[in-house]
């Protein structure tokens, strides 16, 4: 199971990298805006900084919604670094663009996926990654994990090469549930990754070990 961090914040990317468990990074236009990164040159430069921090795939999202625009943007993004994956929204023009990039050997991450039908289409178009959004499905009181389970089943039926990259992960339990389903990649906030380490019995046990050591060693 690969761990990606879902942020454009360089400090958080470094913290996750320094844990030694980070396999890649995903970003989106909202996350770039949150870091105050704007203007094409600054955006491209920021992606390069991320690629230089992490030895793994870095998803960079197009903002065009038409085929020609997506292709132009995607080709520019792909030139930044060998690890850039072009992130494309699941709309008809996006499917066309993913098919095009697949033929060109440019890896893609199909984003904003909310249904098994969309997952089938992205795999047929040859996306390297598929990003179904767990948290946003939960937000509307549907079941995000149920969506993931359905997609895992479908992809297994046909042996699709597209990797399921569970996105909109909001907590550590989402990560564990994805692992139970055999999801290829999770992209999450730093807090969801570090949250995996937490257990009250670990804290209690450590406190006792240290207290016992102090008793006998002074
Ligand atoms: O990058 C897409 C996705 O991970 C966004 O998550 O929490 O904004 O729904 P969220």
PDB file of N, CA and C in Angstrom, residues 133-198:
ATOM      1  N   UNK A 133     -13.357   9.898  -4.160  1.00  0.00           N
ATOM      2  CA  UNK A 133     -13.324  10.787  -2.992  1.00  0.00           C
ATOM      3  C   UNK A 133     -14.168  10.217  -1.852  1.00  0.00           C
ATOM      4  N   UNK A 134     -13.518   9.645  -0.864  1.00  0.00           N
ATOM      5  CA  UNK A 134     -14.263   9.021   0.232  1.00  0.00           C
ATOM      6  C   UNK A 134     -15.017  10.056   1.081  1.00  0.00           C
ATOM      7  N   UNK A 135     -14.280  11.034   1.605  1.00  0.00           N
ATOM      8  CA  UNK A 135     -14.864  11.989   2.547  1.00  0.00           C
ATOM      9  C   UNK A 135     -16.037  12.774   1.977  1.00  0.00           C
ATOM     10  N   UNK A 136     -15.909  13.163   0.712  1.00  0.00           N
ATOM     11  CA  UNK A 136     -16.996  13.976   0.138  1.00  0.00           C
ATOM     12  C   UNK A 136     -18.259  13.158  -0.083  1.00  0.00           C
ATOM     13  N   UNK A 137     -18.103  11.833  -0.274  1.00  0.00           N
ATOM     14  CA  UNK A 137     -19.285  10.960  -0.365  1.00  0.00           C
ATOM     15  C   UNK A 137     -19.903  10.837   1.029  1.00  0.00           C
ATOM     16  N   UNK A 138     -19.052  10.634   2.027  1.00  0.00           N
ATOM     17  CA  UNK A 138     -19.554  10.580   3.421  1.00  0.00           C
ATOM     18  C   UNK A 138     -20.284  11.877   3.780  1.00  0.00           C
ATOM     19  N   UNK A 139     -19.741  13.009   3.294  1.00  0.00           N
ATOM     20  CA  UNK A 139     -20.319  14.323   3.624  1.00  0.00           C
ATOM     21  C   UNK A 139     -21.796  14.435   3.234  1.00  0.00           C
ATOM     22  N   UNK A 140     -22.190  13.688   2.183  1.00  0.00           N
ATOM     23  CA  UNK A 140     -23.604  13.780   1.766  1.00  0.00           C
ATOM     24  C   UNK A 140     -24.392  12.566   2.276  1.00  0.00           C
ATOM     25  N   UNK A 141     -23.839  11.949   3.325  1.00  0.00           N
ATOM     26  CA  UNK A 141     -24.431  10.793   4.015  1.00  0.00           C
ATOM     27  C   UNK A 141     -24.609   9.566   3.109  1.00  0.00           C
ATOM     28  N   UNK A 142     -23.789   9.462   2.051  1.00  0.00           N
ATOM     29  CA  UNK A 142     -23.642   8.192   1.347  1.00  0.00           C
ATOM     30  C   UNK A 142     -22.418   7.538   1.973  1.00  0.00           C
ATOM     31  N   UNK A 143     -22.033   6.346   1.473  1.00  0.00           N
ATOM     32  CA  UNK A 143     -20.943   5.623   2.118  1.00  0.00           C
ATOM     33  C   UNK A 143     -19.718   5.580   1.203  1.00  0.00           C
ATOM     34  N   UNK A 144     -18.730   6.397   1.563  1.00  0.00           N
ATOM     35  CA  UNK A 144     -17.508   6.482   0.754  1.00  0.00           C
ATOM     36  C   UNK A 144     -16.788   5.146   0.644  1.00  0.00           C
ATOM     37  N   UNK A 145     -16.759   4.385   1.744  1.00  0.00           N
ATOM     38  CA  UNK A 145     -16.054   3.107   1.704  1.00  0.00           C
ATOM     39  C   UNK A 145     -16.781   2.097   0.824  1.00  0.00           C
ATOM     40  N   UNK A 146     -18.122   2.231   0.759  1.00  0.00           N
ATOM     41  CA  UNK A 146     -18.895   1.339  -0.102  1.00  0.00           C
ATOM     42  C   UNK A 146     -18.514   1.577  -1.566  1.00  0.00           C
ATOM     43  N   UNK A 147     -18.292   2.843  -1.916  1.00  0.00           N
ATOM     44  CA  UNK A 147     -17.847   3.177  -3.277  1.00  0.00           C
ATOM     45  C   UNK A 147     -16.500   2.505  -3.569  1.00  0.00           C
ATOM     46  N   UNK A 148     -15.571   2.617  -2.603  1.00  0.00           N
ATOM     47  CA  UNK A 148     -14.237   2.026  -2.789  1.00  0.00           C
ATOM     48  C   UNK A 148     -14.351   0.512  -2.979  1.00  0.00           C
ATOM     49  N   UNK A 149     -15.180  -0.111  -2.144  1.00  0.00           N
ATOM     50  CA  UNK A 149     -15.338  -1.580  -2.215  1.00  0.00           C
ATOM     51  C   UNK A 149     -15.864  -2.009  -3.587  1.00  0.00           C
ATOM     52  N   UNK A 150     -16.834  -1.254  -4.105  1.00  0.00           N
ATOM     53  CA  UNK A 150     -17.400  -1.596  -5.421  1.00  0.00           C
ATOM     54  C   UNK A 150     -16.330  -1.478  -6.511  1.00  0.00           C
ATOM     55  N   UNK A 151     -15.536  -0.404  -6.439  1.00  0.00           N
ATOM     56  CA  UNK A 151     -14.507  -0.194  -7.473  1.00  0.00           C
ATOM     57  C   UNK A 151     -13.427  -1.276  -7.389  1.00  0.00           C
ATOM     58  N   UNK A 152     -13.024  -1.629  -6.159  1.00  0.00           N
ATOM     59  CA  UNK A 152     -12.019  -2.693  -5.988  1.00  0.00           C
ATOM     60  C   UNK A 152     -12.525  -3.982  -6.652  1.00  0.00           C
ATOM     61  N   UNK A 153     -13.802  -4.308  -6.415  1.00  0.00           N
ATOM     62  CA  UNK A 153     -14.391  -5.531  -6.983  1.00  0.00           C
ATOM     63  C   UNK A 153     -14.384  -5.501  -8.504  1.00  0.00           C
ATOM     64  N   UNK A 154     -14.795  -4.378  -9.062  1.00  0.00           N
ATOM     65  CA  UNK A 154     -14.853  -4.256 -10.530  1.00  0.00           C
ATOM     66  C   UNK A 154     -13.453  -4.363 -11.137  1.00  0.00           C
ATOM     67  N   UNK A 155     -12.496  -3.651 -10.537  1.00  0.00           N
ATOM     68  CA  UNK A 155     -11.129  -3.677 -11.082  1.00  0.00           C
ATOM     69  C   UNK A 155     -10.533  -5.090 -10.985  1.00  0.00           C
ATOM     70  N   UNK A 156     -10.888  -5.812  -9.929  1.00  0.00           N
ATOM     71  CA  UNK A 156     -10.379  -7.186  -9.804  1.00  0.00           C
ATOM     72  C   UNK A 156     -11.010  -8.088 -10.859  1.00  0.00           C
ATOM     73  N   UNK A 157     -12.302  -7.868 -11.152  1.00  0.00           N
ATOM     74  CA  UNK A 157     -12.987  -8.693 -12.155  1.00  0.00           C
ATOM     75  C   UNK A 157     -12.262  -8.671 -13.492  1.00  0.00           C
ATOM     76  N   UNK A 158     -11.710  -7.498 -13.830  1.00  0.00           N
ATOM     77  CA  UNK A 158     -11.131  -7.327 -15.170  1.00  0.00           C
ATOM     78  C   UNK A 158      -9.623  -7.167 -15.180  1.00  0.00           C
ATOM     79  N   UNK A 159      -9.012  -7.148 -14.002  1.00  0.00           N
ATOM     80  CA  UNK A 159      -7.558  -6.974 -13.958  1.00  0.00           C
ATOM     81  C   UNK A 159      -7.108  -5.657 -14.556  1.00  0.00           C
ATOM     82  N   UNK A 160      -7.895  -4.606 -14.375  1.00  0.00           N
ATOM     83  CA  UNK A 160      -7.489  -3.284 -14.886  1.00  0.00           C
ATOM     84  C   UNK A 160      -6.154  -2.868 -14.255  1.00  0.00           C
ATOM     85  N   UNK A 161      -5.311  -2.219 -15.033  1.00  0.00           N
ATOM     86  CA  UNK A 161      -4.000  -1.779 -14.510  1.00  0.00           C
ATOM     87  C   UNK A 161      -4.094  -0.494 -13.693  1.00  0.00           C
ATOM     88  N   UNK A 162      -5.174   0.250 -13.838  1.00  0.00           N
ATOM     89  CA  UNK A 162      -5.342   1.517 -13.108  1.00  0.00           C
ATOM     90  C   UNK A 162      -5.288   1.262 -11.600  1.00  0.00           C
ATOM     91  N   UNK A 163      -4.472   2.070 -10.914  1.00  0.00           N
ATOM     92  CA  UNK A 163      -4.359   1.909  -9.457  1.00  0.00           C
ATOM     93  C   UNK A 163      -5.399   2.777  -8.749  1.00  0.00           C
ATOM     94  N   UNK A 164      -6.051   2.196  -7.769  1.00  0.00           N
ATOM     95  CA  UNK A 164      -7.042   2.954  -6.989  1.00  0.00           C
ATOM     96  C   UNK A 164      -6.291   3.790  -5.963  1.00  0.00           C
ATOM     97  N   UNK A 165      -6.488   5.109  -6.069  1.00  0.00           N
ATOM     98  CA  UNK A 165      -5.818   6.078  -5.190  1.00  0.00           C
ATOM     99  C   UNK A 165      -6.922   6.748  -4.367  1.00  0.00           C
ATOM    100  N   UNK A 166      -7.222   6.172  -3.220  1.00  0.00           N
ATOM    101  CA  UNK A 166      -8.327   6.701  -2.422  1.00  0.00           C
ATOM    102  C   UNK A 166      -8.004   8.124  -1.972  1.00  0.00           C
ATOM    103  N   UNK A 167      -8.909   9.048  -2.301  1.00  0.00           N
ATOM    104  CA  UNK A 167      -8.690  10.464  -1.986  1.00  0.00           C
ATOM    105  C   UNK A 167      -9.797  10.968  -1.062  1.00  0.00           C
ATOM    106  N   UNK A 168      -9.669  12.242  -0.690  1.00  0.00           N
ATOM    107  CA  UNK A 168     -10.601  12.819   0.276  1.00  0.00           C
ATOM    108  C   UNK A 168     -10.652  11.941   1.532  1.00  0.00           C
ATOM    109  N   UNK A 169      -9.472  11.466   1.900  1.00  0.00           N
ATOM    110  CA  UNK A 169      -9.316  10.690   3.135  1.00  0.00           C
ATOM    111  C   UNK A 169      -9.273  11.692   4.275  1.00  0.00           C
ATOM    112  N   UNK A 170     -10.109  11.501   5.269  1.00  0.00           N
ATOM    113  CA  UNK A 170     -10.218  12.509   6.334  1.00  0.00           C
ATOM    114  C   UNK A 170      -9.616  12.053   7.662  1.00  0.00           C
ATOM    115  N   UNK A 171      -9.443  10.731   7.822  1.00  0.00           N
ATOM    116  CA  UNK A 171      -8.939  10.260   9.121  1.00  0.00           C
ATOM    117  C   UNK A 171      -8.204   8.935   8.963  1.00  0.00           C
ATOM    118  N   UNK A 172      -7.601   8.498  10.064  1.00  0.00           N
ATOM    119  CA  UNK A 172      -6.792   7.273  10.037  1.00  0.00           C
ATOM    120  C   UNK A 172      -7.641   6.028   9.776  1.00  0.00           C
ATOM    121  N   UNK A 173      -8.898   6.039  10.255  1.00  0.00           N
ATOM    122  CA  UNK A 173      -9.758   4.870  10.041  1.00  0.00           C
ATOM    123  C   UNK A 173     -10.014   4.654   8.544  1.00  0.00           C
ATOM    124  N   UNK A 174     -10.145   5.756   7.796  1.00  0.00           N
ATOM    125  CA  UNK A 174     -10.296   5.619   6.338  1.00  0.00           C
ATOM    126  C   UNK A 174      -9.110   4.836   5.758  1.00  0.00           C
ATOM    127  N   UNK A 175      -7.900   5.130   6.269  1.00  0.00           N
ATOM    128  CA  UNK A 175      -6.697   4.453   5.745  1.00  0.00           C
ATOM    129  C   UNK A 175      -6.762   2.956   6.055  1.00  0.00           C
ATOM    130  N   UNK A 176      -7.129   2.634   7.292  1.00  0.00           N
ATOM    131  CA  UNK A 176      -7.188   1.221   7.690  1.00  0.00           C
ATOM    132  C   UNK A 176      -8.248   0.480   6.866  1.00  0.00           C
ATOM    133  N   UNK A 177      -9.404   1.120   6.676  1.00  0.00           N
ATOM    134  CA  UNK A 177     -10.469   0.467   5.909  1.00  0.00           C
ATOM    135  C   UNK A 177     -10.044   0.268   4.451  1.00  0.00           C
ATOM    136  N   UNK A 178      -9.299   1.223   3.909  1.00  0.00           N
ATOM    137  CA  UNK A 178      -8.767   1.070   2.542  1.00  0.00           C
ATOM    138  C   UNK A 178      -7.790  -0.104   2.494  1.00  0.00           C
ATOM    139  N   UNK A 179      -6.963  -0.227   3.529  1.00  0.00           N
ATOM    140  CA  UNK A 179      -5.988  -1.328   3.569  1.00  0.00           C
ATOM    141  C   UNK A 179      -6.720  -2.670   3.601  1.00  0.00           C
ATOM    142  N   UNK A 180      -7.826  -2.731   4.352  1.00  0.00           N
ATOM    143  CA  UNK A 180      -8.594  -3.984   4.427  1.00  0.00           C
ATOM    144  C   UNK A 180      -9.143  -4.383   3.052  1.00  0.00           C
ATOM    145  N   UNK A 181      -9.408  -3.368   2.237  1.00  0.00           N
ATOM    146  CA  UNK A 181      -9.962  -3.641   0.904  1.00  0.00           C
ATOM    147  C   UNK A 181      -8.876  -3.837  -0.151  1.00  0.00           C
ATOM    148  N   UNK A 182      -7.619  -3.641   0.247  1.00  0.00           N
ATOM    149  CA  UNK A 182      -6.517  -3.829  -0.715  1.00  0.00           C
ATOM    150  C   UNK A 182      -6.324  -2.661  -1.662  1.00  0.00           C
ATOM    151  N   UNK A 183      -6.735  -1.467  -1.242  1.00  0.00           N
ATOM    152  CA  UNK A 183      -6.562  -0.267  -2.081  1.00  0.00           C
ATOM    153  C   UNK A 183      -5.070  -0.030  -2.327  1.00  0.00           C
ATOM    154  N   UNK A 184      -4.732   0.350  -3.554  1.00  0.00           N
ATOM    155  CA  UNK A 184      -3.317   0.500  -3.939  1.00  0.00           C
ATOM    156  C   UNK A 184      -2.632   1.671  -3.227  1.00  0.00           C
ATOM    157  N   UNK A 185      -3.324   2.822  -3.204  1.00  0.00           N
ATOM    158  CA  UNK A 185      -2.725   4.062  -2.696  1.00  0.00           C
ATOM    159  C   UNK A 185      -3.773   4.831  -1.897  1.00  0.00           C
ATOM    160  N   UNK A 186      -3.338   5.458  -0.805  1.00  0.00           N
ATOM    161  CA  UNK A 186      -4.215   6.430  -0.127  1.00  0.00           C
ATOM    162  C   UNK A 186      -3.505   7.772  -0.156  1.00  0.00           C
ATOM    163  N   UNK A 187      -4.251   8.825  -0.417  1.00  0.00           N
ATOM    164  CA  UNK A 187      -3.661  10.154  -0.285  1.00  0.00           C
ATOM    165  C   UNK A 187      -4.389  10.870   0.833  1.00  0.00           C
ATOM    166  N   UNK A 188      -3.610  11.358   1.798  1.00  0.00           N
ATOM    167  CA  UNK A 188      -4.238  11.830   3.027  1.00  0.00           C
ATOM    168  C   UNK A 188      -3.528  13.042   3.601  1.00  0.00           C
ATOM    169  N   UNK A 189      -4.243  13.762   4.479  1.00  0.00           N
ATOM    170  CA  UNK A 189      -3.558  14.819   5.225  1.00  0.00           C
ATOM    171  C   UNK A 189      -2.551  14.192   6.184  1.00  0.00           C
ATOM    172  N   UNK A 190      -1.541  14.969   6.568  1.00  0.00           N
ATOM    173  CA  UNK A 190      -0.501  14.480   7.478  1.00  0.00           C
ATOM    174  C   UNK A 190      -1.105  13.901   8.757  1.00  0.00           C
ATOM    175  N   UNK A 191      -2.166  14.569   9.272  1.00  0.00           N
ATOM    176  CA  UNK A 191      -2.770  14.129  10.540  1.00  0.00           C
ATOM    177  C   UNK A 191      -3.315  12.701  10.454  1.00  0.00           C
ATOM    178  N   UNK A 192      -3.823  12.314   9.288  1.00  0.00           N
ATOM    179  CA  UNK A 192      -4.360  10.947   9.147  1.00  0.00           C
ATOM    180  C   UNK A 192      -3.224   9.927   9.152  1.00  0.00           C
ATOM    181  N   UNK A 193      -2.074  10.315   8.607  1.00  0.00           N
ATOM    182  CA  UNK A 193      -0.918   9.391   8.606  1.00  0.00           C
ATOM    183  C   UNK A 193      -0.358   9.261  10.024  1.00  0.00           C
ATOM    184  N   UNK A 194      -0.109  10.405  10.680  1.00  0.00           N
ATOM    185  CA  UNK A 194       0.484  10.335  12.023  1.00  0.00           C
ATOM    186  C   UNK A 194      -0.512   9.729  13.021  1.00  0.00           C
ATOM    187  N   UNK A 195      -1.799   9.894  12.748  1.00  0.00           N
ATOM    188  CA  UNK A 195      -2.832   9.334  13.628  1.00  0.00           C
ATOM    189  C   UNK A 195      -2.762   7.816  13.708  1.00  0.00           C
ATOM    190  N   UNK A 196      -2.182   7.186  12.688  1.00  0.00           N
ATOM    191  CA  UNK A 196      -2.065   5.723  12.703  1.00  0.00           C
ATOM    192  C   UNK A 196      -1.191   5.240  13.862  1.00  0.00           C
ATOM    193  N   UNK A 197      -0.285   6.106  14.322  1.00  0.00           N
ATOM    194  CA  UNK A 197       0.650   5.701  15.391  1.00  0.00           C
ATOM    195  C   UNK A 197      -0.004   5.725  16.765  1.00  0.00           C
ATOM    196  N   UNK A 198      -1.153   6.406  16.872  1.00  0.00           N
ATOM    197  CA  UNK A 198      -1.727   6.646  18.204  1.00  0.00           C
ATOM    198  C   UNK A 198      -2.472   5.446  18.774  1.00  0.00           C
TER     199      UNK A 198
END
